[in-house]
mmCIF file of C-alpha atoms in Angstrom:
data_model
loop_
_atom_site.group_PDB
_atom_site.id
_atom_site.type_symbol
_atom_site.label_atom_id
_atom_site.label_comp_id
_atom_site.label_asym_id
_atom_site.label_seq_id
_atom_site.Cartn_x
_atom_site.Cartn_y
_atom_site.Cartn_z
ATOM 1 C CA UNK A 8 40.354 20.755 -16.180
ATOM 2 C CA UNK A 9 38.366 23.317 -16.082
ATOM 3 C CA UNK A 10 37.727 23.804 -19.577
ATOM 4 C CA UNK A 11 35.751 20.118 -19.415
ATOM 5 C CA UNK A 12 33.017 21.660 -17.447
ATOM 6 C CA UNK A 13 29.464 22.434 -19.732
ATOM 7 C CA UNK A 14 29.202 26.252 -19.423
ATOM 8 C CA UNK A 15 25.553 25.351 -19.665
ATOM 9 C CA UNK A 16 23.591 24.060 -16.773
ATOM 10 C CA UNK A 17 21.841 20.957 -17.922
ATOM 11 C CA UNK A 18 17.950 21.634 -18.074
ATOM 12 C CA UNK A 19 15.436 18.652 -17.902
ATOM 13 C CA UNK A 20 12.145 19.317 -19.939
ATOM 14 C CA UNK A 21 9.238 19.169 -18.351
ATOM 15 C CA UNK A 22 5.076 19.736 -18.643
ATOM 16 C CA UNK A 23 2.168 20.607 -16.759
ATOM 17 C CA UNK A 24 -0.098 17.687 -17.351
ATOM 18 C CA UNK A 25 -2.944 18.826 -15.285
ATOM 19 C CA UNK A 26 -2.765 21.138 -12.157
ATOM 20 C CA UNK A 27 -5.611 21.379 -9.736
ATOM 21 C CA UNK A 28 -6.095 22.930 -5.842
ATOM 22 C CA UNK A 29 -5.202 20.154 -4.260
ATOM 23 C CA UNK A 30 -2.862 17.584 -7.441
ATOM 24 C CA UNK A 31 -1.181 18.166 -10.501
ATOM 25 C CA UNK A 32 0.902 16.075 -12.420
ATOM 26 C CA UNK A 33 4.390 16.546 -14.824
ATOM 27 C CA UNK A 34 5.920 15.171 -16.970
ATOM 28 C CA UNK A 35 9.453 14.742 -18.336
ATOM 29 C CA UNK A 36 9.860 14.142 -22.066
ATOM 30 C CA UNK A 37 13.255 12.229 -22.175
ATOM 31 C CA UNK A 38 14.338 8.931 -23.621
ATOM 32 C CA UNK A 39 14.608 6.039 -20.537
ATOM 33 C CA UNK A 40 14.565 2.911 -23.506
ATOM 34 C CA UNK A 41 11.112 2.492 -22.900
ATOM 35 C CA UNK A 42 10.764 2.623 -19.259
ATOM 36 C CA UNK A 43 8.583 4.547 -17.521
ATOM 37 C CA UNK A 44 9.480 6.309 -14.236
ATOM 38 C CA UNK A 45 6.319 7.428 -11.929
ATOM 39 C CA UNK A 46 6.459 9.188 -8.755
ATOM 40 C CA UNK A 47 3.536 9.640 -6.742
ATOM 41 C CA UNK A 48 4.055 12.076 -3.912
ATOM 42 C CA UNK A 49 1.973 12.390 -0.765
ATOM 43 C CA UNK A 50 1.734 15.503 1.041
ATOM 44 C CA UNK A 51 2.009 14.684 4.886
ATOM 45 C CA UNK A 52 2.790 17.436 6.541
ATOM 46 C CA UNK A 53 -0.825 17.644 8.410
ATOM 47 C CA UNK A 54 0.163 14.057 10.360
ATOM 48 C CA UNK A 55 0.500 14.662 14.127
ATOM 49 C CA UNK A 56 4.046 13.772 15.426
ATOM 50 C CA UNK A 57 2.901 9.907 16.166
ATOM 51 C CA UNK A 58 1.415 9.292 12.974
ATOM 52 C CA UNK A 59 4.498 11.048 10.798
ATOM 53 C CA UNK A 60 7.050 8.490 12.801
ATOM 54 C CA UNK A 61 4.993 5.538 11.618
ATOM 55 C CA UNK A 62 5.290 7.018 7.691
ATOM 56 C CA UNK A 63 8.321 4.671 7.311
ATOM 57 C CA UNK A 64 6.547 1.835 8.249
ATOM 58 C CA UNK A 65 3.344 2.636 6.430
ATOM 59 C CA UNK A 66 4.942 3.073 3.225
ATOM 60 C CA UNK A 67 7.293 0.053 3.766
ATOM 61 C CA UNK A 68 3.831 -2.415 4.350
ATOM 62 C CA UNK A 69 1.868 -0.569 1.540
ATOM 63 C CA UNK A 70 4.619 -1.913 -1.008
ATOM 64 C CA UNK A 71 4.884 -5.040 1.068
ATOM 65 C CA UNK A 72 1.304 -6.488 1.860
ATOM 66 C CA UNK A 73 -1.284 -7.930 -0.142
ATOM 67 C CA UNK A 74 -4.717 -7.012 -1.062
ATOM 68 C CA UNK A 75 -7.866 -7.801 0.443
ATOM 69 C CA UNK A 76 -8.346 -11.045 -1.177
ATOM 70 C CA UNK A 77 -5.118 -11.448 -2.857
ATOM 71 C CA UNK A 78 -2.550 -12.513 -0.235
ATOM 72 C CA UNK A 79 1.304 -10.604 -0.672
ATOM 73 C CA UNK A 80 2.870 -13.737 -2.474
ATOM 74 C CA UNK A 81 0.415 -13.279 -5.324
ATOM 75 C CA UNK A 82 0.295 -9.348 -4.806
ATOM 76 C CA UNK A 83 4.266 -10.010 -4.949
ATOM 77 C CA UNK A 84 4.130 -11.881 -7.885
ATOM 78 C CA UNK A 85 1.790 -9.382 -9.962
ATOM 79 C CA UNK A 86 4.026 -6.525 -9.084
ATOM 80 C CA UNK A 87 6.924 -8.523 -10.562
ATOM 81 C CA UNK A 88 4.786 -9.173 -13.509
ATOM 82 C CA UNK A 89 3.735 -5.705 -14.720
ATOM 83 C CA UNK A 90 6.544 -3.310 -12.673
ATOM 84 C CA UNK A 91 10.308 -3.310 -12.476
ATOM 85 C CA UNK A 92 10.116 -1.974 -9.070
ATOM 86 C CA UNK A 93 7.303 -0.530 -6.531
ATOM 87 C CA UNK A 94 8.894 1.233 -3.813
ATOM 88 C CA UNK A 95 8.848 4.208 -0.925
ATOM 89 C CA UNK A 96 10.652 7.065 0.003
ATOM 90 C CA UNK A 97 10.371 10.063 2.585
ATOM 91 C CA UNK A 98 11.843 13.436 1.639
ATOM 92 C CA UNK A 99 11.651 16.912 4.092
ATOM 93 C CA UNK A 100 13.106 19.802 2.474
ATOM 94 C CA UNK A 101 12.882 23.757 3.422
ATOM 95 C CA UNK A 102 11.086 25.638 0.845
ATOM 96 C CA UNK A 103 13.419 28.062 -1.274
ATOM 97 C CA UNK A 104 13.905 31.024 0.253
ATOM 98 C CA UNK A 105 12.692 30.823 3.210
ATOM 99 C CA UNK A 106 13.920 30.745 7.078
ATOM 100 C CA UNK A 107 15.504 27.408 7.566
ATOM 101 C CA UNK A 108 13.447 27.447 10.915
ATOM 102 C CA UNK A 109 10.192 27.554 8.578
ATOM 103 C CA UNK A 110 7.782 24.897 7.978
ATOM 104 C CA UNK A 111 8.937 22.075 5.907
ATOM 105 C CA UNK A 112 7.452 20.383 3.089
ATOM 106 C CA UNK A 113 6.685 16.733 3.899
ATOM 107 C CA UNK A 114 6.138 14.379 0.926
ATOM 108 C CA UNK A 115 5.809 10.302 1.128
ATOM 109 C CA UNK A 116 6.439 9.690 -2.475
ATOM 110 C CA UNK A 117 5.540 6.155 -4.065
ATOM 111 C CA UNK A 118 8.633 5.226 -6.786
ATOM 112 C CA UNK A 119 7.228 3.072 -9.822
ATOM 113 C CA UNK A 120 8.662 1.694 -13.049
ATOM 114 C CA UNK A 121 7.436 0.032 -15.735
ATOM 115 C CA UNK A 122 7.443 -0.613 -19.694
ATOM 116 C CA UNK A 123 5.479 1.679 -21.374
ATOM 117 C CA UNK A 124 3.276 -1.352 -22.606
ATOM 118 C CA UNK A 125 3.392 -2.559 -18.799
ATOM 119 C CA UNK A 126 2.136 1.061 -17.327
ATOM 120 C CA UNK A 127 -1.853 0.675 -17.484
ATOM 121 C CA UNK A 128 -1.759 -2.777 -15.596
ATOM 122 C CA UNK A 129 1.202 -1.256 -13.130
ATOM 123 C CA UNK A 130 -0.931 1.532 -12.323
ATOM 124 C CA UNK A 131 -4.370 -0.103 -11.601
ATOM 125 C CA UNK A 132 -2.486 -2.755 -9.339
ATOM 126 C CA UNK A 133 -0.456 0.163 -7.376
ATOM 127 C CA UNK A 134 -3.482 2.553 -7.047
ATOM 128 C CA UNK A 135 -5.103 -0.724 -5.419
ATOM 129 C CA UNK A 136 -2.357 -1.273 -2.924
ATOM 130 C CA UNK A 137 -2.507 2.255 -2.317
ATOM 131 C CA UNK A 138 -5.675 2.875 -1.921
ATOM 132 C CA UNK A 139 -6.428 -0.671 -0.101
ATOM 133 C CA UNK A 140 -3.298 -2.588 1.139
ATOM 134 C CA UNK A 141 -4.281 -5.212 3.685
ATOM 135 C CA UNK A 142 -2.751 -4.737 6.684
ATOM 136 C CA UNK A 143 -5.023 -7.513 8.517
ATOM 137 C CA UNK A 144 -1.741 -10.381 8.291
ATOM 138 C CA UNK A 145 -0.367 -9.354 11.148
ATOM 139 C CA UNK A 146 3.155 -12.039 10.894
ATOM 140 C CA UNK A 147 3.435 -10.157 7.806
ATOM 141 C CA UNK A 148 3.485 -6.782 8.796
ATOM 142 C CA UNK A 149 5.312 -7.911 11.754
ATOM 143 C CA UNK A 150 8.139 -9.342 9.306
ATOM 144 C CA UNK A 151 8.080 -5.872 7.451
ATOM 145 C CA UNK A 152 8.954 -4.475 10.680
ATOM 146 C CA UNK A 153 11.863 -6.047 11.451
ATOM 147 C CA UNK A 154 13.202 -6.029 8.046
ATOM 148 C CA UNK A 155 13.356 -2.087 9.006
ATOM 149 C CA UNK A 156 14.676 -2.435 12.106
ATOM 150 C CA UNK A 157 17.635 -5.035 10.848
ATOM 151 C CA UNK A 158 18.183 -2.551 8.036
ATOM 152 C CA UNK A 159 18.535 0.294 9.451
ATOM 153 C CA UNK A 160 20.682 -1.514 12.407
ATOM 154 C CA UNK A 161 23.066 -2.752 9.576
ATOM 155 C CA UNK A 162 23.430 0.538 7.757
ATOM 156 C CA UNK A 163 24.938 2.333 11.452
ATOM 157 C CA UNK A 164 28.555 0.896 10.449
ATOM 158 C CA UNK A 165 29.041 2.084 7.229
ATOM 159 C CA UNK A 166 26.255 4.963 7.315
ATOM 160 C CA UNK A 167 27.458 6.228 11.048
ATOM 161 C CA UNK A 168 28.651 9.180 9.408
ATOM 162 C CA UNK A 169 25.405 10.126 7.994
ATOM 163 C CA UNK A 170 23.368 8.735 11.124
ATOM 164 C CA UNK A 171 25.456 11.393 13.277
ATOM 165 C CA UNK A 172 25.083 13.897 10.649
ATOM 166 C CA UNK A 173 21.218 13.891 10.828
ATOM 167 C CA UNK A 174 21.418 13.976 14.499
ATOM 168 C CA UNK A 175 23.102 16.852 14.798
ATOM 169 C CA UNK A 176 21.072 18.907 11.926
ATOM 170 C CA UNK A 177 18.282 17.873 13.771
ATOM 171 C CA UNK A 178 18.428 20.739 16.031
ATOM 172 C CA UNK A 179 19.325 23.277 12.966
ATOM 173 C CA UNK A 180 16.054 23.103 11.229
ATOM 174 C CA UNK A 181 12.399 21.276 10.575
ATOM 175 C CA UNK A 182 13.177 19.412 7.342
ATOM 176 C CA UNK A 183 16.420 17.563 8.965
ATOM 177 C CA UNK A 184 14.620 16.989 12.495
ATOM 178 C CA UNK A 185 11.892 14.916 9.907
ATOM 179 C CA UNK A 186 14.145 13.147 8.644
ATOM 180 C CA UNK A 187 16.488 12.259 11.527
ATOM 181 C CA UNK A 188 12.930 10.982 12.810
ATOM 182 C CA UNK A 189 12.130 9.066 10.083
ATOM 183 C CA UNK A 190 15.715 7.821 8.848
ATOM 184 C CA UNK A 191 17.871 8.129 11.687
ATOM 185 C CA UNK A 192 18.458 7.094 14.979
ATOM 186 C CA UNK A 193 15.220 8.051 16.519
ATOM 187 C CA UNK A 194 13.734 5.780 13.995
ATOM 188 C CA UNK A 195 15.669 2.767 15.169
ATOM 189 C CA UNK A 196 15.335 3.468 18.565
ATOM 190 C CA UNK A 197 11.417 3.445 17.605
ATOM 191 C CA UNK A 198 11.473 -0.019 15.575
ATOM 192 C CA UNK A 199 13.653 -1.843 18.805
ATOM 193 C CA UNK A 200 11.147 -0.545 20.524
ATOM 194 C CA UNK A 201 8.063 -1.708 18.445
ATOM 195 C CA UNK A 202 9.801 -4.844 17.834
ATOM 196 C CA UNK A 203 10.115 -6.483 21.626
#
């Protein structure tokens, strides 16, 4: 009933850390049973049209290849060690308020969590694969691309709804033609392609 609905609209707290030009950081003060939830967003929104297509890959082999010295079953094994998940994630969206033919913003953002007494040694090793993932082992990266291709191949059944959906906002505005690109159809056209 209607009388169940909070009148209030939930608000989540959050800080300024630091803010500079070009980075800033917040934070959320609420209780996660000590686990701590990082995102570390990426603007891309300067990458030429080839490059952005490739961000699904990129960000899929950063959080799946090893380090220069420090092959991906070990890399693997530390992540399991000091996170409880290392992950990526594309998002377009159309600023507030503006034309939805405007400019979108592009972020690649890096998902991490880890106990609070895991967090120093969780984010040392994922600055290192961020900042120096080895993309040299070529069966690997070639493995990482296929696992993309199969999964987006066996999401088309039970996600066709959502694969025609982005194919058809495609044409409506920026933010859903980037993400058609990088989630949809185009994208597995791209990895069957890459993949022969």
């Amino acid at each position: 009933p209607r009388q169940d609905l909070p009148r209030e609209v939930e608000r989540i707290p959050s800080s300024v850390l630091f803010a500079e030009s070009s980075r800033h950081a917040l934070y959320h003060d609420l209780f996660t049973s000590g686990i701590v939830y990082a995102d570390l967003a990426f603007d891309v929104s300067g990458l030429p049209a080839e490059l952005s297509d490739l961000l699904p890959l990129f960000g899929r082999c950063v959080c799946g290849c090893g380090l220069p010295g420090l092959p991906y079953h070990e890399a693997a094994g530390a992540l399991a060690l000091h996170t409880g998940g290392f992950g990526a994630w594309l998002g377009a969206d159309t600023p507030v308020f503006q034309d939805p033919g405007s400019a979108a913003s592009q972020h690649l953002v890096f998902r991490l969590k880890a106990l609070e007494e895991n967090l120093l040694d969780a984010l040392d090793l994922v600055s290192r694969l961020l900042s120096g993932a080895d993309f040299r082992d070529a069966r690997r990266v070639e493995m990482l691309m296929l696992e993309l291709r199969n999964d987006l191949k066996s999401s088309l059944v039970p996600g066709g709804s959502q694969f025609a959906a982005l194919r058809a906002g495609s044409r409506l505005a920026e933010s859903l033609r980037l993400e058609e690109r990088w989630k949809g159809v185009s994208q597995l056209l791209a990895m069957e392609q890459a993949c022969r």
